[in-house]
């Protein structure tokens, strides 16, 4: 009876290793393709242009999760509303895969569509939540929506489980917006989202961001938010442009030590243009 010697065993082992290597390469290429598709989908869903209004500047920065094979569902959006106000949203879909990126697009479109019927932030988030609950998806979304009336400077905001905003004024005051907020979208039927109203003053800065900017293994979210408060406060006093502040904040996200998405949306009131 023929006996398979050491040479035959080695050849069989090499053949097996070659097969496993080929399979691993195929899986890696598939995952890489999915990540590239998700990133392309994310970028395609971001606004091409940001709205403008007398005395108000809007700037944004976004960095996708491109380390390893993760991809998230962060987004930002800014668009004119039918009554002349500006609507702004920022949010984060649970999960780090192509499903999260696709769901992000659905939520962003839903917010825009529903904002044409009601731009009151609390009601808008409640309606969006009802819509997501009716879809029966297992994903949920954290989100902040803001309505800014450039003519009066009145800023209305509502928050659905999202990282709080940061504000600063030209006279040196700054802080974290401690609005009440409500649960993430898609979690609780009939959820209520209180609306907070404030006045956007000349020289003022308002920063919306995702947790990828302020939270990670190297930094707790409270510490990250306090650092953003200091940076926004210094920028407001110095009269730094919205674009420069947004760029600085997105670079700051490198310090948190994670591979999540990061998005920043900055509002700056340059004045004049507001009537009381």
C-alpha positions as MATLAB code, in Angstrom:
seq = 'XXXXXXXXXXXXXXXXXXXXXXXXXXXXXXXXXXXXXXXXXXXXXXXXXXXXXXXXXXXXXXXXXXXXXXXXXXXXXXXXXXXXXXXXXXXXXXXXXXXXXXXXXXXXXXXXXXXXXXXXXXXXXXXXXXXXXXXXXXXXXXXXXXXXXXXXXXXXXXXXXXXXXXXXXXXXXXXXXXXXXXXXXXXXXXXXXXXXXXXXXXXXXXXXXXXXXXXXXXXXXXXXXXXXXXXXXXXXXXXXXXXXXXXXXXXXXXXXXXXXXXXXXXXXXXXXXXXX';
ca = [
       0.000    0.000    0.000;
       1.525    3.360   -0.979;
       2.515    5.586    1.916;
       2.200    9.393    1.811;
       5.531   10.645    3.103;
       6.542   13.988    4.522;
       6.686   15.545    1.045;
       3.069   14.642    0.344;
       1.969   16.037    3.715;
       3.799   19.287    3.040;
       2.225   19.637   -0.402;
      -1.260   19.031    1.042;
      -0.623   21.600    3.774;
       0.619   24.166    1.269;
      -2.403   23.562   -0.940;
      -4.712   24.024    2.051;
      -2.935   27.218    3.108;
      -3.157   28.523   -0.441;
      -6.900   27.871   -0.507;
      -7.442   29.597    2.851;
      -5.337   32.572    1.744;
      -7.386   32.940   -1.426;
     -10.628   32.814    0.563;
      -9.347   35.391    3.046;
      -8.303   37.662    0.178;
     -11.751   37.384   -1.413;
     -13.462   38.215    1.895;
     -11.155   41.194    2.468;
     -11.787   42.490   -1.052;
     -15.548   42.114   -0.539;
     -15.401   43.961    2.783;
     -13.232   46.674    1.250;
     -15.697   47.084   -1.603;
     -18.562   47.378    0.871;
     -16.692   50.048    2.835;
     -15.894   51.988   -0.342;
     -19.541   51.760   -1.391;
     -20.733   52.936    2.024;
     -18.306   55.889    2.039;
     -19.429   56.857   -1.479;
     -23.034   56.616   -0.292;
     -22.277   58.789    2.722;
     -20.549   61.469    0.661;
     -23.336   61.408   -1.904;
     -25.881   62.114    0.817;
     -24.071   65.159    2.203;
     -25.219   68.564    0.907;
     -23.285   69.949   -2.029;
     -23.848   73.557   -0.946;
     -24.666   75.160    2.383;
     -27.314   77.894    2.594;
     -26.385   81.520    3.093;
     -28.226   84.447    4.658;
     -27.313   88.048    5.530;
     -25.170   88.062    8.645;
     -25.094   84.285    9.015;
     -22.350   81.893    7.959;
     -22.615   78.091    7.909;
     -19.591   75.800    7.625;
     -19.186   72.035    7.892;
     -16.528   69.348    7.936;
     -16.900   65.580    7.770;
     -14.408   62.724    8.034;
     -15.605   59.131    7.419;
     -14.437   56.193    9.503;
     -11.735   54.912    7.189;
      -9.579   52.946    9.597;
      -9.910   49.183    9.221;
     -13.190   48.037    7.725;
     -15.598   50.167    9.756;
     -17.946   52.731    8.309;
     -20.498   54.671   10.262;
     -23.724   56.565    9.679;
     -22.911   60.146   10.693;
     -24.355   62.999    8.654;
     -24.933   66.725    8.631;
     -27.348   68.788    6.568;
     -28.331   72.436    6.103;
     -31.056   73.714    3.806;
     -33.441   76.665    3.330;
     -36.962   76.265    4.687;
     -40.101   77.471    2.889;
     -40.560   80.418    5.290;
     -37.028   81.753    4.747;
     -35.490   80.183    7.845;
     -32.530   77.775    7.720;
     -32.858   74.157    8.828;
     -29.814   72.293   10.111;
     -29.493   68.696   11.214;
     -26.712   66.476   12.420;
     -26.942   62.884   13.544;
     -25.537   59.413   13.953;
     -27.106   56.078   13.020;
     -26.366   53.108   15.263;
     -23.922   50.666   13.727;
     -20.844   50.699   11.525;
     -21.735   49.037    8.251;
     -23.315   49.709    4.875;
     -26.785   49.275    6.384;
     -26.120   52.168    8.756;
     -24.886   54.337    5.899;
     -27.992   53.572    3.816;
     -30.318   54.197    6.766;
     -28.589   57.520    7.361;
     -29.641   58.579    3.876;
     -33.255   57.638    4.568;
     -33.354   59.635    7.816;
     -31.771   62.689    6.208;
     -34.295   62.640    3.357;
     -37.176   62.112    5.824;
     -36.114   65.152    7.853;
     -35.980   67.318    4.749;
     -39.350   66.118    3.511;
     -41.112   66.538    6.854;
     -39.506   69.959    7.388;
     -41.522   71.228    4.423;
     -44.665   70.555    6.498;
     -43.396   71.629    9.937;
     -40.067   73.180   10.820;
     -40.723   73.411   14.552;
     -37.800   71.236   15.736;
     -39.592   69.279   18.460;
     -42.571   68.437   16.281;
     -40.309   67.586   13.352;
     -38.311   65.075   15.417;
     -41.530   63.584   16.810;
     -42.902   63.042   13.307;
     -39.611   61.557   12.133;
     -39.612   59.228   15.119;
     -43.156   58.085   14.297;
     -42.089   57.398   10.713;
     -39.076   55.330   11.789;
     -41.165   53.376   14.291;
     -43.636   52.504   11.513;
     -40.805   51.062    9.406;
     -40.041   48.444   12.059;
     -36.281   48.760   11.669;
     -33.932   47.653   14.441;
     -31.663   50.639   13.872;
     -31.968   53.862   15.847;
     -30.688   57.369   15.319;
     -29.424   60.192   17.496;
     -30.087   63.595   16.016;
     -30.257   67.344   16.597;
     -32.399   69.664   14.463;
     -32.138   73.444   14.504;
     -34.292   76.121   12.923;
     -32.637   79.530   12.598;
     -34.554   82.615   11.523;
     -31.870   84.907   10.062;
     -34.238   87.884   10.137;
     -34.785   87.809   13.913;
     -31.850   85.743   15.162;
     -34.211   83.332   16.919;
     -32.682   79.863   17.105;
     -34.893   76.886   17.962;
     -33.428   73.443   18.621;
     -34.500   69.944   19.633;
     -32.351   66.942   20.420;
     -32.979   63.198   20.151;
     -30.387   61.463   22.305;
     -27.570   63.285   20.533;
     -24.410   64.979   21.798;
     -25.370   68.485   23.031;
     -24.432   71.569   21.055;
     -21.834   74.128   22.116;
     -22.341   77.908   22.056;
     -20.133   80.948   22.487;
     -20.587   84.717   22.290;
     -18.269   87.545   21.312;
     -18.165   88.898   24.876;
     -16.345   85.797   26.132;
     -19.207   83.645   27.373;
     -19.444   80.010   26.253;
     -20.941   76.726   27.333;
     -22.766   73.498   26.527;
     -26.417   73.751   25.532;
     -28.165   71.910   28.371;
     -31.527   71.459   26.671;
     -33.773   68.677   27.927;
     -33.819   66.533   24.783;
     -35.607   63.246   24.182;
     -34.753   59.616   23.326;
     -33.055   58.571   20.066;
     -35.308   58.329   17.024;
     -36.755   54.889   16.371;
     -36.729   53.699   19.994;
     -39.928   54.827   21.710;
     -43.389   55.306   20.241;
     -44.944   58.700   20.879;
     -41.681   60.194   22.136;
     -41.685   63.920   22.932;
     -38.850   66.270   21.982;
     -38.920   69.655   23.759;
     -37.896   72.702   21.735;
     -35.395   75.170   23.216;
     -35.418   78.785   21.988;
     -32.597   81.285   22.208;
     -31.361   84.359   20.357;
     -28.346   84.136   18.091;
     -26.358   87.326   18.772;
     -23.797   89.156   16.657;
     -20.419   87.474   16.919;
     -22.045   84.359   18.311;
     -21.020   80.808   17.450;
     -23.145   77.664   17.617;
     -21.511   74.261   17.074;
     -23.267   71.001   16.224;
     -21.159   67.840   16.233;
     -21.203   64.054   16.428;
     -19.600   62.012   19.193;
     -16.703   61.104   16.896;
     -15.369   64.608   17.541;
     -15.437   64.505   21.338;
     -15.463   60.903   22.567;
     -13.137   57.926   22.234;
     -10.644   55.718   24.090;
      -8.393   58.706   24.752;
     -11.078   61.165   25.819;
     -14.358   61.077   27.737;
     -17.277   62.910   26.136;
     -17.528   65.516   28.938;
     -13.834   66.333   28.590;
     -14.159   66.539   24.825;
     -17.126   68.890   25.039;
     -15.292   71.166   27.474;
     -12.365   71.403   25.053;
     -14.776   72.336   22.244;
     -16.307   74.984   24.531;
     -12.896   76.552   25.052;
     -12.040   76.447   21.355;
     -15.416   77.902   20.329;
     -15.161   80.571   23.020;
     -11.724   81.676   21.859;
     -12.912   81.674   18.241;
     -15.946   83.845   19.046;
     -13.847   86.423   20.913;
     -11.214   86.517   18.165;
     -13.773   86.703   15.362;
     -12.553   83.499   13.697;
     -14.432   82.595   10.512;
     -16.902   79.687   10.584;
     -14.836   77.760    8.019;
     -11.669   78.044   10.105;
     -13.433   76.956   13.289;
     -15.005   73.940   11.566;
     -11.624   72.923   10.159;
     -10.004   73.257   13.578;
     -12.674   71.190   15.282;
     -12.459   68.325   12.795;
      -8.679   68.213   13.287;
      -9.330   68.091   17.020;
     -11.232   64.815   16.486;
      -7.901   63.071   15.806;
      -7.113   63.354   19.527;
      -9.905   61.110   20.783;
      -8.242   57.888   19.625;
     -11.034   56.064   17.798;
     -12.030   55.063   14.272;
     -15.561   56.501   14.234;
     -17.036   59.054   11.820;
     -16.730   62.710   12.768;
     -18.960   65.567   11.626;
     -19.048   69.249   12.569;
     -21.537   71.962   11.624;
     -20.744   75.546   12.647;
     -23.088   78.546   12.687;
     -21.601   82.023   13.050;
     -23.499   85.299   13.301;
     -21.406   87.970   11.615;
     -24.180   90.602   11.644;
     -25.781   92.879   10.682;
     -28.956   91.456    9.181;
     -31.044   90.675   12.247;
     -34.017   92.858   13.091;
     -35.470   92.812   16.592;
];
